[in-house]
């Protein structure tokens, strides 16, 4: 049986780099962060499988490839301040903490936010701040952000998130109907101008909130690639 470290290396080589993720900083961050620490104990043996996995509060941790795809698209620089909507297990926030200066992460599920906060403290990711709230509103008191990454799909891009980007900032978010979405990258090019790029089809759980879908839904991504 391979060790967790060996399984992590195989994950990065076969699931991520082999599919075209080429940013060395992203690959190194995913080699560093122990995904097994972000799933329930009974799921740890499957931590490096090429699939989403169930976590607490009836939610999921995203497929490793989609985490890498979104983070690479966000182009996080060492000095960047990042906002993540839908912290879920905390895994993506932990990976981004190896890339940016400070990560602000929100989840509408208090139990998930508490667990993610505890994991960050235990693993020493001290540049991650986690709160409970409606992520579609962003985090205005800590804005603006260089990068915003959204781990759930909305019917459209939430306007508050666009307004909380710096000029030149990037927002990566899945947008579309509940059955099929497109992953898009929004770049703020001027005070009132934005450029949108289509990064391909994905499938995520709904983004719930004042500027998303109404009703119940998930907070972390369930993705089929």
mmCIF file of C-alpha atoms in Angstrom:
data_model
loop_
_atom_site.group_PDB
_atom_site.id
_atom_site.type_symbol
_atom_site.label_atom_id
_atom_site.label_comp_id
_atom_site.label_asym_id
_atom_site.label_seq_id
_atom_site.Cartn_x
_atom_site.Cartn_y
_atom_site.Cartn_z
ATOM 1 C CA UNK A 1 0.000 0.000 0.000
ATOM 2 C CA UNK A 2 1.413 3.441 -0.873
ATOM 3 C CA UNK A 3 1.821 5.964 1.914
ATOM 4 C CA UNK A 4 -0.287 9.125 2.004
ATOM 5 C CA UNK A 5 2.708 11.071 0.688
ATOM 6 C CA UNK A 6 3.113 8.640 -2.216
ATOM 7 C CA UNK A 7 -0.616 8.796 -2.950
ATOM 8 C CA UNK A 8 -0.442 12.587 -2.931
ATOM 9 C CA UNK A 9 2.414 12.531 -5.442
ATOM 10 C CA UNK A 10 0.489 10.146 -7.702
ATOM 11 C CA UNK A 11 -2.583 12.394 -7.463
ATOM 12 C CA UNK A 12 -0.611 15.441 -8.561
ATOM 13 C CA UNK A 13 1.197 13.587 -11.356
ATOM 14 C CA UNK A 14 -1.713 11.591 -12.790
ATOM 15 C CA UNK A 15 -4.858 13.578 -12.002
ATOM 16 C CA UNK A 16 -3.584 17.147 -12.213
ATOM 17 C CA UNK A 17 -0.342 17.625 -14.151
ATOM 18 C CA UNK A 18 -1.309 14.979 -16.710
ATOM 19 C CA UNK A 19 -4.538 16.906 -17.431
ATOM 20 C CA UNK A 20 -2.717 20.090 -18.271
ATOM 21 C CA UNK A 21 -2.301 21.965 -14.989
ATOM 22 C CA UNK A 22 1.164 23.432 -15.496
ATOM 23 C CA UNK A 23 1.575 26.131 -12.829
ATOM 24 C CA UNK A 24 4.455 24.825 -10.708
ATOM 25 C CA UNK A 25 3.328 26.813 -7.664
ATOM 26 C CA UNK A 26 -0.115 25.190 -7.797
ATOM 27 C CA UNK A 27 1.364 21.707 -8.200
ATOM 28 C CA UNK A 28 3.757 22.293 -5.298
ATOM 29 C CA UNK A 29 0.950 23.578 -3.064
ATOM 30 C CA UNK A 30 -1.136 20.494 -3.767
ATOM 31 C CA UNK A 31 1.877 18.326 -2.985
ATOM 32 C CA UNK A 32 2.235 20.100 0.339
ATOM 33 C CA UNK A 33 -1.343 20.118 1.660
ATOM 34 C CA UNK A 34 -2.515 16.770 3.133
ATOM 35 C CA UNK A 35 -5.980 16.190 1.628
ATOM 36 C CA UNK A 36 -6.605 13.342 4.074
ATOM 37 C CA UNK A 37 -6.766 15.899 6.892
ATOM 38 C CA UNK A 38 -9.794 17.530 5.251
ATOM 39 C CA UNK A 39 -12.097 14.511 5.066
ATOM 40 C CA UNK A 40 -13.791 12.471 7.806
ATOM 41 C CA UNK A 41 -11.679 9.662 9.240
ATOM 42 C CA UNK A 42 -13.680 6.963 7.454
ATOM 43 C CA UNK A 43 -12.929 8.676 4.105
ATOM 44 C CA UNK A 44 -9.175 9.126 4.571
ATOM 45 C CA UNK A 45 -8.295 5.957 2.658
ATOM 46 C CA UNK A 46 -9.988 7.542 -0.403
ATOM 47 C CA UNK A 47 -8.502 11.027 0.043
ATOM 48 C CA UNK A 48 -6.466 10.906 -3.179
ATOM 49 C CA UNK A 49 -9.072 9.272 -5.391
ATOM 50 C CA UNK A 50 -10.091 11.143 -8.548
ATOM 51 C CA UNK A 51 -13.526 12.054 -7.225
ATOM 52 C CA UNK A 52 -15.429 14.295 -4.842
ATOM 53 C CA UNK A 53 -15.910 12.806 -1.372
ATOM 54 C CA UNK A 54 -18.599 13.288 1.283
ATOM 55 C CA UNK A 55 -17.707 15.489 4.240
ATOM 56 C CA UNK A 56 -19.555 16.789 7.277
ATOM 57 C CA UNK A 57 -22.968 18.529 7.133
ATOM 58 C CA UNK A 58 -23.973 16.413 4.124
ATOM 59 C CA UNK A 59 -21.605 18.295 1.792
ATOM 60 C CA UNK A 60 -18.656 17.286 -0.407
ATOM 61 C CA UNK A 61 -14.971 17.999 -0.891
ATOM 62 C CA UNK A 62 -14.199 18.792 -4.494
ATOM 63 C CA UNK A 63 -12.437 16.529 -6.959
ATOM 64 C CA UNK A 64 -8.691 17.384 -6.756
ATOM 65 C CA UNK A 65 -8.455 18.300 -10.434
ATOM 66 C CA UNK A 66 -11.184 20.939 -10.230
ATOM 67 C CA UNK A 67 -9.503 22.522 -7.211
ATOM 68 C CA UNK A 68 -6.285 22.798 -9.219
ATOM 69 C CA UNK A 69 -8.113 24.068 -12.313
ATOM 70 C CA UNK A 70 -9.866 26.875 -10.467
ATOM 71 C CA UNK A 71 -6.805 27.906 -8.491
ATOM 72 C CA UNK A 72 -4.608 27.964 -11.584
ATOM 73 C CA UNK A 73 -7.231 30.081 -13.382
ATOM 74 C CA UNK A 74 -7.210 32.528 -10.464
ATOM 75 C CA UNK A 75 -3.454 33.141 -10.937
ATOM 76 C CA UNK A 76 -2.792 33.836 -7.240
ATOM 77 C CA UNK A 77 0.382 35.840 -6.667
ATOM 78 C CA UNK A 78 2.373 35.751 -3.388
ATOM 79 C CA UNK A 79 1.072 39.129 -2.228
ATOM 80 C CA UNK A 80 -2.575 38.539 -3.141
ATOM 81 C CA UNK A 81 -5.537 38.767 -0.814
ATOM 82 C CA UNK A 82 -8.061 36.047 -1.675
ATOM 83 C CA UNK A 83 -11.744 35.554 -0.881
ATOM 84 C CA UNK A 84 -13.188 32.042 -1.106
ATOM 85 C CA UNK A 85 -16.956 31.549 -1.159
ATOM 86 C CA UNK A 86 -17.911 28.086 0.112
ATOM 87 C CA UNK A 87 -15.009 26.991 2.304
ATOM 88 C CA UNK A 88 -16.514 23.511 2.780
ATOM 89 C CA UNK A 89 -13.811 21.218 4.129
ATOM 90 C CA UNK A 90 -11.179 23.965 3.996
ATOM 91 C CA UNK A 91 -8.974 22.075 1.546
ATOM 92 C CA UNK A 92 -8.977 24.633 -1.285
ATOM 93 C CA UNK A 93 -8.395 27.457 1.191
ATOM 94 C CA UNK A 94 -5.409 25.566 2.591
ATOM 95 C CA UNK A 95 -3.970 25.103 -0.904
ATOM 96 C CA UNK A 96 -4.480 28.791 -1.681
ATOM 97 C CA UNK A 97 -2.818 29.731 1.616
ATOM 98 C CA UNK A 98 0.439 28.377 0.167
ATOM 99 C CA UNK A 99 0.088 30.766 -2.790
ATOM 100 C CA UNK A 100 -1.337 34.068 -1.522
ATOM 101 C CA UNK A 101 -0.746 36.438 1.374
ATOM 102 C CA UNK A 102 -4.085 36.073 3.138
ATOM 103 C CA UNK A 103 -7.173 33.942 2.507
ATOM 104 C CA UNK A 104 -10.630 35.021 3.692
ATOM 105 C CA UNK A 105 -13.117 32.150 3.470
ATOM 106 C CA UNK A 106 -16.882 32.111 4.021
ATOM 107 C CA UNK A 107 -19.366 29.292 4.401
ATOM 108 C CA UNK A 108 -23.075 29.522 5.143
ATOM 109 C CA UNK A 109 -22.862 26.296 7.180
ATOM 110 C CA UNK A 110 -21.583 27.186 10.638
ATOM 111 C CA UNK A 111 -20.518 23.610 11.360
ATOM 112 C CA UNK A 112 -18.297 23.531 8.267
ATOM 113 C CA UNK A 113 -16.804 26.947 9.027
ATOM 114 C CA UNK A 114 -15.971 25.801 12.559
ATOM 115 C CA UNK A 115 -14.345 22.592 11.344
ATOM 116 C CA UNK A 116 -12.346 24.415 8.672
ATOM 117 C CA UNK A 117 -11.167 26.972 11.236
ATOM 118 C CA UNK A 118 -10.052 24.178 13.578
ATOM 119 C CA UNK A 119 -8.157 22.427 10.780
ATOM 120 C CA UNK A 120 -6.316 25.600 9.823
ATOM 121 C CA UNK A 121 -5.236 26.119 13.418
ATOM 122 C CA UNK A 122 -4.153 22.515 13.873
ATOM 123 C CA UNK A 123 -2.197 22.372 10.611
ATOM 124 C CA UNK A 124 -0.624 25.793 10.996
ATOM 125 C CA UNK A 125 -2.283 27.610 8.089
ATOM 126 C CA UNK A 126 -2.310 30.869 9.992
ATOM 127 C CA UNK A 127 -2.988 33.131 7.012
ATOM 128 C CA UNK A 128 -6.551 31.780 6.594
ATOM 129 C CA UNK A 129 -9.519 33.503 8.246
ATOM 130 C CA UNK A 130 -12.896 31.724 8.212
ATOM 131 C CA UNK A 131 -16.352 33.094 8.945
ATOM 132 C CA UNK A 132 -19.989 31.983 8.635
ATOM 133 C CA UNK A 133 -22.249 34.006 6.384
ATOM 134 C CA UNK A 134 -23.896 34.568 3.006
ATOM 135 C CA UNK A 135 -21.016 34.315 0.578
ATOM 136 C CA UNK A 136 -22.982 35.926 -2.258
ATOM 137 C CA UNK A 137 -22.629 39.202 -0.353
ATOM 138 C CA UNK A 138 -18.847 38.843 -0.256
ATOM 139 C CA UNK A 139 -16.877 40.244 2.674
ATOM 140 C CA UNK A 140 -17.164 44.014 2.158
ATOM 141 C CA UNK A 141 -15.358 45.086 5.324
ATOM 142 C CA UNK A 142 -12.216 43.289 4.127
ATOM 143 C CA UNK A 143 -12.529 44.183 0.428
ATOM 144 C CA UNK A 144 -11.085 44.735 -2.088
ATOM 145 C CA UNK A 145 -9.602 41.354 -3.040
ATOM 146 C CA UNK A 146 -7.115 40.378 -5.721
ATOM 147 C CA UNK A 147 -8.840 37.031 -6.243
ATOM 148 C CA UNK A 148 -12.319 35.693 -5.488
ATOM 149 C CA UNK A 149 -13.005 31.981 -5.965
ATOM 150 C CA UNK A 150 -16.542 30.592 -5.687
ATOM 151 C CA UNK A 151 -17.038 26.874 -5.016
ATOM 152 C CA UNK A 152 -20.734 26.712 -5.959
ATOM 153 C CA UNK A 153 -22.757 27.723 -9.014
ATOM 154 C CA UNK A 154 -25.009 30.732 -9.299
ATOM 155 C CA UNK A 155 -27.598 31.668 -11.931
ATOM 156 C CA UNK A 156 -25.407 34.714 -12.698
ATOM 157 C CA UNK A 157 -22.270 36.363 -11.366
ATOM 158 C CA UNK A 158 -23.134 38.076 -8.044
ATOM 159 C CA UNK A 159 -22.689 41.829 -8.461
ATOM 160 C CA UNK A 160 -21.299 42.360 -4.921
ATOM 161 C CA UNK A 161 -18.395 40.026 -5.708
ATOM 162 C CA UNK A 162 -17.516 41.947 -8.874
ATOM 163 C CA UNK A 163 -17.500 45.200 -6.911
ATOM 164 C CA UNK A 164 -15.132 43.726 -4.332
ATOM 165 C CA UNK A 165 -12.358 43.030 -6.860
ATOM 166 C CA UNK A 166 -9.355 45.298 -7.257
ATOM 167 C CA UNK A 167 -8.675 46.624 -10.744
ATOM 168 C CA UNK A 168 -6.954 43.664 -12.390
ATOM 169 C CA UNK A 169 -8.540 41.237 -9.912
ATOM 170 C CA UNK A 170 -9.896 37.828 -10.970
ATOM 171 C CA UNK A 171 -13.166 36.131 -10.028
ATOM 172 C CA UNK A 172 -13.515 32.420 -10.863
ATOM 173 C CA UNK A 173 -17.049 31.076 -10.597
ATOM 174 C CA UNK A 174 -19.344 28.460 -12.199
ATOM 175 C CA UNK A 175 -22.469 30.037 -13.693
ATOM 176 C CA UNK A 176 -25.553 28.425 -15.208
ATOM 177 C CA UNK A 177 -28.617 26.353 -14.493
ATOM 178 C CA UNK A 178 -28.631 23.639 -11.799
ATOM 179 C CA UNK A 179 -27.852 20.820 -14.260
ATOM 180 C CA UNK A 180 -24.950 22.314 -16.208
ATOM 181 C CA UNK A 181 -22.740 25.351 -15.811
ATOM 182 C CA UNK A 182 -19.753 27.046 -17.398
ATOM 183 C CA UNK A 183 -16.718 27.917 -15.346
ATOM 184 C CA UNK A 184 -15.927 31.565 -16.028
ATOM 185 C CA UNK A 185 -13.152 33.953 -15.091
ATOM 186 C CA UNK A 186 -14.119 37.591 -14.634
ATOM 187 C CA UNK A 187 -11.278 40.132 -14.696
ATOM 188 C CA UNK A 188 -11.949 43.679 -13.535
ATOM 189 C CA UNK A 189 -10.238 45.815 -16.155
ATOM 190 C CA UNK A 190 -11.435 49.247 -14.965
ATOM 191 C CA UNK A 191 -13.782 50.778 -12.402
ATOM 192 C CA UNK A 192 -16.870 49.759 -14.378
ATOM 193 C CA UNK A 193 -15.453 47.331 -16.925
ATOM 194 C CA UNK A 194 -15.014 43.558 -16.720
ATOM 195 C CA UNK A 195 -13.721 40.911 -19.117
ATOM 196 C CA UNK A 196 -15.332 37.448 -19.054
ATOM 197 C CA UNK A 197 -13.643 34.238 -20.231
ATOM 198 C CA UNK A 198 -15.274 30.812 -20.596
ATOM 199 C CA UNK A 199 -13.125 28.072 -19.065
ATOM 200 C CA UNK A 200 -15.373 25.157 -19.995
ATOM 201 C CA UNK A 201 -18.326 23.096 -18.750
ATOM 202 C CA UNK A 202 -18.559 21.986 -15.121
ATOM 203 C CA UNK A 203 -21.176 20.798 -12.683
ATOM 204 C CA UNK A 204 -21.383 22.256 -9.170
ATOM 205 C CA UNK A 205 -23.874 22.370 -6.322
ATOM 206 C CA UNK A 206 -25.989 25.547 -6.096
ATOM 207 C CA UNK A 207 -24.752 28.838 -4.670
ATOM 208 C CA UNK A 208 -27.368 29.766 -2.076
ATOM 209 C CA UNK A 209 -27.865 33.327 -0.914
ATOM 210 C CA UNK A 210 -29.280 36.762 -1.586
ATOM 211 C CA UNK A 211 -27.446 36.976 -4.927
ATOM 212 C CA UNK A 212 -27.632 33.274 -5.793
ATOM 213 C CA UNK A 213 -30.251 30.553 -5.742
ATOM 214 C CA UNK A 214 -32.969 30.570 -3.108
ATOM 215 C CA UNK A 215 -33.503 27.628 -0.787
ATOM 216 C CA UNK A 216 -31.237 24.790 0.310
ATOM 217 C CA UNK A 217 -28.078 23.584 -1.382
ATOM 218 C CA UNK A 218 -24.427 22.724 -0.892
ATOM 219 C CA UNK A 219 -21.350 24.720 -0.021
ATOM 220 C CA UNK A 220 -18.531 22.767 -1.627
ATOM 221 C CA UNK A 221 -18.231 21.653 -5.191
ATOM 222 C CA UNK A 222 -19.476 18.381 -6.630
ATOM 223 C CA UNK A 223 -17.872 18.308 -10.036
ATOM 224 C CA UNK A 224 -17.886 15.904 -12.941
ATOM 225 C CA UNK A 225 -14.992 16.410 -15.334
#
